[in-house]
XYZ file of C-alpha atoms in Angstrom:
253
model
C -6.659 -7.197 24.343
C -3.361 -8.131 22.674
C -1.777 -5.242 20.791
C 0.899 -6.107 18.232
C 2.963 -3.003 17.607
C 3.787 -1.682 14.158
C 5.811 1.318 12.913
C 4.037 4.641 12.740
C 3.937 5.094 8.934
C 5.092 8.728 9.114
C 7.698 8.240 11.847
C 7.508 8.560 15.573
C 9.536 11.708 16.151
C 7.416 14.649 14.982
C 4.417 15.908 16.947
C 2.358 18.722 15.440
C -0.974 20.466 15.136
C -3.980 21.356 17.182
C -4.921 19.159 20.146
C -8.541 17.972 20.102
C -10.761 19.670 22.658
C -12.922 17.203 24.674
C -16.197 18.855 23.650
C -15.344 18.038 20.010
C -14.831 14.320 20.636
C -16.430 12.161 17.941
C -15.948 9.002 15.909
C -13.078 10.854 14.198
C -11.235 11.536 17.454
C -12.286 10.580 20.967
C -9.340 11.810 23.026
C -7.260 15.015 23.175
C -4.521 14.053 20.730
C -2.881 16.417 18.243
C -3.259 16.062 14.502
C 0.113 14.295 14.428
C 0.857 12.425 17.653
C 4.053 10.553 16.688
C 3.156 7.400 18.629
C 2.771 3.698 17.844
C -0.350 1.635 18.529
C 1.212 0.060 21.649
C 2.188 3.469 22.972
C -1.336 4.734 22.324
C -2.779 1.647 24.033
C -0.838 2.505 27.179
C -1.938 6.133 26.971
C -5.596 5.176 26.560
C -5.457 2.661 29.408
C -3.366 4.496 31.985
C -4.119 8.166 31.335
C -7.571 8.218 29.762
C -8.827 5.448 32.001
C -10.029 2.761 29.620
C -10.511 -0.216 31.908
C -8.974 -3.006 29.888
C -6.340 -5.694 30.380
C -3.768 -5.123 27.672
C -0.808 -7.233 26.590
C 1.688 -5.275 24.505
C 3.811 -7.058 21.867
C 6.563 -4.553 21.075
C 8.822 -4.255 18.031
C 12.550 -4.753 17.721
C 14.797 -2.781 15.413
C 12.549 0.232 14.911
C 13.794 3.758 15.577
C 11.466 6.715 16.098
C 13.062 8.488 13.134
C 12.206 5.650 10.735
C 9.533 6.222 8.126
C 7.612 3.162 6.995
C 9.518 2.799 3.730
C 12.747 2.681 5.746
C 11.639 -0.555 7.427
C 11.437 -4.068 5.980
C 7.670 -4.260 6.516
C 5.424 -4.466 3.429
C 3.078 -1.559 2.829
C -0.550 -2.675 3.130
C -3.149 -0.050 2.230
C -4.850 1.059 5.466
C -7.542 2.649 3.285
C -8.451 2.500 -0.427
C -7.338 6.122 -0.742
C -4.036 5.605 1.102
C -2.079 3.792 -1.627
C 1.480 4.808 -0.683
C 3.656 6.148 2.111
C 3.696 9.450 0.194
C -0.071 9.652 0.720
C 0.371 9.131 4.452
C 2.985 11.905 4.590
C 0.562 14.556 3.307
C -2.594 13.113 4.902
C -2.415 15.162 8.153
C -2.501 18.244 5.913
C -5.056 17.500 3.246
C -7.486 15.484 5.382
C -8.694 18.930 6.471
C -10.199 19.361 3.006
C -12.745 16.698 3.896
C -14.311 19.455 5.992
C -14.692 21.683 2.927
C -16.283 21.436 -0.502
C -12.801 21.250 -2.069
C -11.639 17.960 -3.542
C -9.003 16.171 -1.463
C -8.041 14.189 -4.557
C -10.334 11.198 -4.225
C -11.031 10.042 -7.753
C -7.564 11.116 -8.915
C -4.402 9.063 -9.322
C -2.787 10.730 -6.278
C -5.436 11.094 -3.538
C -4.574 13.685 -0.870
C -1.560 14.835 -2.912
C -3.678 16.407 -5.680
C -6.237 18.909 -4.379
C -8.450 21.636 -5.768
C -11.887 22.829 -6.862
C -13.570 24.066 -10.081
C -13.310 27.722 -9.035
C -9.563 27.678 -8.277
C -6.999 29.236 -10.616
C -4.155 26.744 -10.321
C -1.312 29.165 -11.050
C -2.659 31.760 -8.618
C -3.248 29.156 -5.901
C 0.184 27.552 -6.294
C 1.875 30.955 -6.291
C 0.121 32.033 -3.096
C 0.983 28.786 -1.297
C 4.626 28.822 -2.382
C 4.891 32.464 -1.275
C 4.244 31.302 2.304
C 7.695 29.709 2.348
C 6.575 26.545 4.135
C 9.476 24.225 4.841
C 10.094 21.055 2.850
C 7.277 21.397 0.334
C 6.560 22.740 -3.152
C 3.108 23.303 -4.631
C 2.903 22.633 -8.365
C 0.007 24.161 -10.280
C -2.199 21.343 -11.476
C -5.549 20.800 -13.165
C -7.395 17.520 -12.792
C -10.779 15.870 -13.196
C -11.894 13.556 -10.357
C -13.583 10.366 -11.548
C -15.700 10.041 -8.410
C -16.727 11.802 -5.177
C -16.431 15.615 -4.954
C -16.656 17.411 -8.321
C -16.638 14.127 -10.238
C -16.308 14.763 -13.957
C -15.554 18.463 -13.491
C -12.304 20.236 -14.291
C -10.654 21.403 -11.075
C -7.842 23.866 -10.643
C -5.470 23.229 -7.780
C -2.054 21.922 -6.878
C -0.071 18.753 -6.493
C 1.821 18.730 -3.196
C 5.447 17.720 -3.634
C 7.169 17.022 -0.312
C 10.845 17.823 -0.846
C 12.000 17.085 2.709
C 9.601 15.101 4.822
C 11.684 15.629 7.951
C 11.129 19.390 7.856
C 7.660 19.322 6.303
C 5.052 20.430 8.859
C 1.934 18.710 7.558
C -0.345 20.135 10.254
C 0.563 23.742 9.481
C 0.455 23.020 5.753
C -3.133 21.821 5.959
C -4.307 24.950 7.723
C -2.362 27.062 5.208
C -4.085 25.360 2.274
C -7.575 25.898 3.649
C -6.857 29.471 4.739
C -5.364 30.372 1.353
C -8.342 28.905 -0.526
C -10.737 30.793 1.747
C -8.846 34.079 1.374
C -8.527 33.874 -2.421
C -11.950 32.472 -3.282
C -14.210 33.654 -0.478
C -17.225 33.975 -2.789
C -16.999 30.327 -3.886
C -15.344 28.530 -0.964
C -17.735 26.492 1.181
C -17.386 24.405 4.332
C -18.813 20.916 4.049
C -22.313 20.571 5.429
C -23.203 17.826 7.926
C -23.516 14.895 8.202
C -19.929 13.711 8.480
C -18.728 10.466 10.100
C -21.927 9.828 12.084
C -22.160 13.449 13.227
C -25.343 15.158 12.053
C -25.295 18.518 13.819
C -21.705 19.741 14.035
C -19.532 21.367 11.383
C -17.352 18.688 9.722
C -14.255 20.924 9.657
C -14.566 21.441 13.419
C -14.873 17.681 13.924
C -11.708 17.003 11.909
C -9.630 19.720 13.584
C -11.043 18.972 17.036
C -11.915 22.607 17.692
C -14.123 25.441 16.511
C -11.282 27.939 16.807
C -9.437 27.252 13.561
C -12.515 27.734 11.379
C -13.350 30.950 13.259
C -9.778 32.201 12.815
C -9.839 31.455 9.083
C -13.120 33.313 8.683
C -11.723 36.237 10.693
C -8.591 36.478 8.528
C -6.185 35.588 11.327
C -2.518 35.406 10.309
C -1.194 31.854 9.743
C 1.620 32.213 12.278
C -0.823 33.502 14.879
C -3.021 30.503 14.241
C -0.071 28.184 14.775
C 0.856 29.930 18.024
C -2.682 29.418 19.321
C -2.294 25.631 19.410
C 1.291 25.515 20.766
C 0.494 25.596 24.540
C -1.765 22.522 24.403
C 0.660 20.816 22.033
C 3.562 21.323 24.441
C 1.406 19.973 27.255
C 0.683 16.864 25.197
C 4.386 16.371 24.423
C 5.092 16.194 28.151
C 2.332 13.616 28.663
C 3.438 11.623 25.606
C 6.961 11.112 26.946
C 5.611 8.974 29.776
C 4.309 6.354 27.340
C 7.047 6.061 24.709
C 8.488 2.568 24.316
C 11.267 3.276 21.812
């Protein structure tokens, strides 16, 4: 296999979020990586081959001129949509946060003009939701109250209350923590209406979709138990630090 390296669209410096537990491996994630791994495809290829034991002959074609701190729009490479609902680098910046909404009945903005940046549901009061999220004081982000009507997928044709996520400083914005905060806040405020997505999801017919996306059953259980956001973050730090140590062995830049 020949792997031609490319910049990580959201930079290669930050590492964040829960590390997938092996028993939650699926089509979505097969190896214990965190939500945001901060690696390139060549670095991942080495990790998969040498640490996770994929028996494969790999030739790595590395990049020149890329720094780990570079975001994709700071390179001279053209942006090519990796997915129909990933139209811009801005989408990629918030994706590690709002992809979690795929595991709920909330809209992650598909069918809107800003997928994954505009989120909500018919039962959400946009001003209340935005106020609660901004009160958390998350770094580098502002939540603007917003009402929208998706043209397809979840809640198509229905008026949804929610927020538009404005990333003010993407170098301090913790997308992994933000995603958990969004889901937890929606659950806490609208417990009578909030619902997890039912299976199937991505070829998985028996397991909870939110657990598949987060790579654990702990976060959903903590949200349902009313666990404090900071305590939730602390629960994934030990495995994350362990991954950071492993990751260093495979960095090429």
